[in-house]
PDB file of C-alpha atoms in Angstrom:
ATOM      1  CA  UNK K   1      -8.422  15.612  32.487  1.00 50.00           C
ATOM      2  CA  UNK K   2      -6.321  18.730  31.913  1.00 53.00           C
ATOM      3  CA  UNK K   3      -7.861  19.142  28.466  1.00 56.00           C
ATOM      4  CA  UNK K   4     -11.400  18.857  29.816  1.00 55.00           C
ATOM      5  CA  UNK K   5     -10.741  21.422  32.523  1.00 56.00           C
ATOM      6  CA  UNK K   6      -9.560  23.861  29.839  1.00 60.00           C
ATOM      7  CA  UNK K   7     -12.812  23.722  27.849  1.00 64.00           C
ATOM      8  CA  UNK K   8     -14.681  26.999  27.623  1.00 65.00           C
ATOM      9  CA  UNK K   9     -18.408  26.298  27.666  1.00 63.00           C
ATOM     10  CA  UNK K  10     -20.940  28.950  26.743  1.00 60.00           C
ATOM     11  CA  UNK K  11     -23.929  29.527  28.966  1.00 61.00           C
ATOM     12  CA  UNK K  12     -26.259  27.499  26.726  1.00 62.00           C
ATOM     13  CA  UNK K  13     -23.833  24.555  26.717  1.00 62.00           C
ATOM     14  CA  UNK K  14     -23.812  22.415  29.798  1.00 68.00           C
ATOM     15  CA  UNK K  15     -20.681  20.781  31.146  1.00 64.00           C
ATOM     16  CA  UNK K  16     -22.895  17.790  31.853  1.00 69.00           C
ATOM     17  CA  UNK K  17     -24.072  17.340  28.225  1.00 73.00           C
ATOM     18  CA  UNK K  18     -22.120  14.385  26.828  1.00 75.00           C
ATOM     19  CA  UNK K  19     -22.756  15.366  23.184  1.00 79.00           C
ATOM     20  CA  UNK K  20     -21.162  18.784  23.696  1.00 76.00           C
ATOM     21  CA  UNK K  21     -18.191  17.235  25.500  1.00 74.00           C
ATOM     22  CA  UNK K  22     -17.619  14.637  22.762  1.00 78.00           C
ATOM     23  CA  UNK K  23     -17.829  17.257  20.000  1.00 78.00           C
ATOM     24  CA  UNK K  24     -15.306  19.427  21.811  1.00 75.00           C
ATOM     25  CA  UNK K  25     -12.893  16.522  22.353  1.00 76.00           C
ATOM     26  CA  UNK K  26     -13.245  15.521  18.702  1.00 77.00           C
ATOM     27  CA  UNK K  27     -12.514  19.053  17.506  1.00 74.00           C
ATOM     28  CA  UNK K  28      -9.345  19.177  19.595  1.00 73.00           C
ATOM     29  CA  UNK K  29      -8.023  15.626  19.151  1.00 74.00           C
ATOM     30  CA  UNK K  30      -8.878  14.803  15.551  1.00 76.00           C
ATOM     31  CA  UNK K  31      -7.661  18.040  14.055  1.00 73.00           C
ATOM     32  CA  UNK K  32      -8.305  19.470  10.642  1.00 78.00           C
ATOM     33  CA  UNK K  33      -7.885  17.678   7.328  1.00 83.00           C
ATOM     34  CA  UNK K  34      -5.500  19.002   4.715  1.00 88.00           C
ATOM     35  CA  UNK K  35      -7.859  18.843   1.730  1.00 92.00           C
ATOM     36  CA  UNK K  36      -5.157  19.665  -0.817  1.00 94.00           C
ATOM     37  CA  UNK K  37      -2.956  16.796   0.363  1.00 93.00           C
ATOM     38  CA  UNK K  38      -5.897  14.358   0.490  1.00 91.00           C
ATOM     39  CA  UNK K  39      -6.814  15.248  -3.109  1.00 94.00           C
ATOM     40  CA  UNK K  40      -3.192  14.748  -4.153  1.00 94.00           C
ATOM     41  CA  UNK K  41      -3.134  11.272  -2.603  1.00 91.00           C
ATOM     42  CA  UNK K  42      -6.418  10.374  -4.270  1.00 88.00           C
ATOM     43  CA  UNK K  43      -5.405  11.548  -7.731  1.00 90.00           C
ATOM     44  CA  UNK K  44      -1.912  10.003  -7.670  1.00 90.00           C
ATOM     45  CA  UNK K  45      -2.931   6.484  -6.695  1.00 81.00           C
ATOM     46  CA  UNK K  46      -1.976   3.871  -9.269  1.00 79.00           C
ATOM     47  CA  UNK K  47      -3.606   0.499  -9.794  1.00 74.00           C
ATOM     48  CA  UNK K  48      -1.088  -2.357  -9.767  1.00 75.00           C
ATOM     49  CA  UNK K  49      -1.303  -5.221 -12.242  1.00 74.00           C
ATOM     50  CA  UNK K  50      -2.462  -7.661  -9.580  1.00 75.00           C
ATOM     51  CA  UNK K  51      -5.139  -5.367  -8.104  1.00 72.00           C
ATOM     52  CA  UNK K  52      -8.715  -5.784  -9.196  1.00 75.00           C
ATOM     53  CA  UNK K  53     -10.880  -2.836 -10.137  1.00 68.00           C
ATOM     54  CA  UNK K  54     -13.192  -3.454  -7.186  1.00 71.00           C
ATOM     55  CA  UNK K  55     -10.317  -3.170  -4.725  1.00 67.00           C
ATOM     56  CA  UNK K  56      -9.419   0.319  -5.980  1.00 59.00           C
ATOM     57  CA  UNK K  57     -13.015   1.490  -6.151  1.00 62.00           C
TER      58      UNK K  57
END
């Protein structure tokens, strides 16, 4: 509840609009993705002998 009370809504955004509230919560809680690190993980994955191609696809 403390997080919600700290939201700064513009005049066009309504505090009653659930879509605006969910987008704001998602922006705060999910955070940003480190694209460089995600690319590193993707490009360094190695297929084991027992893994099928479809599993790594």
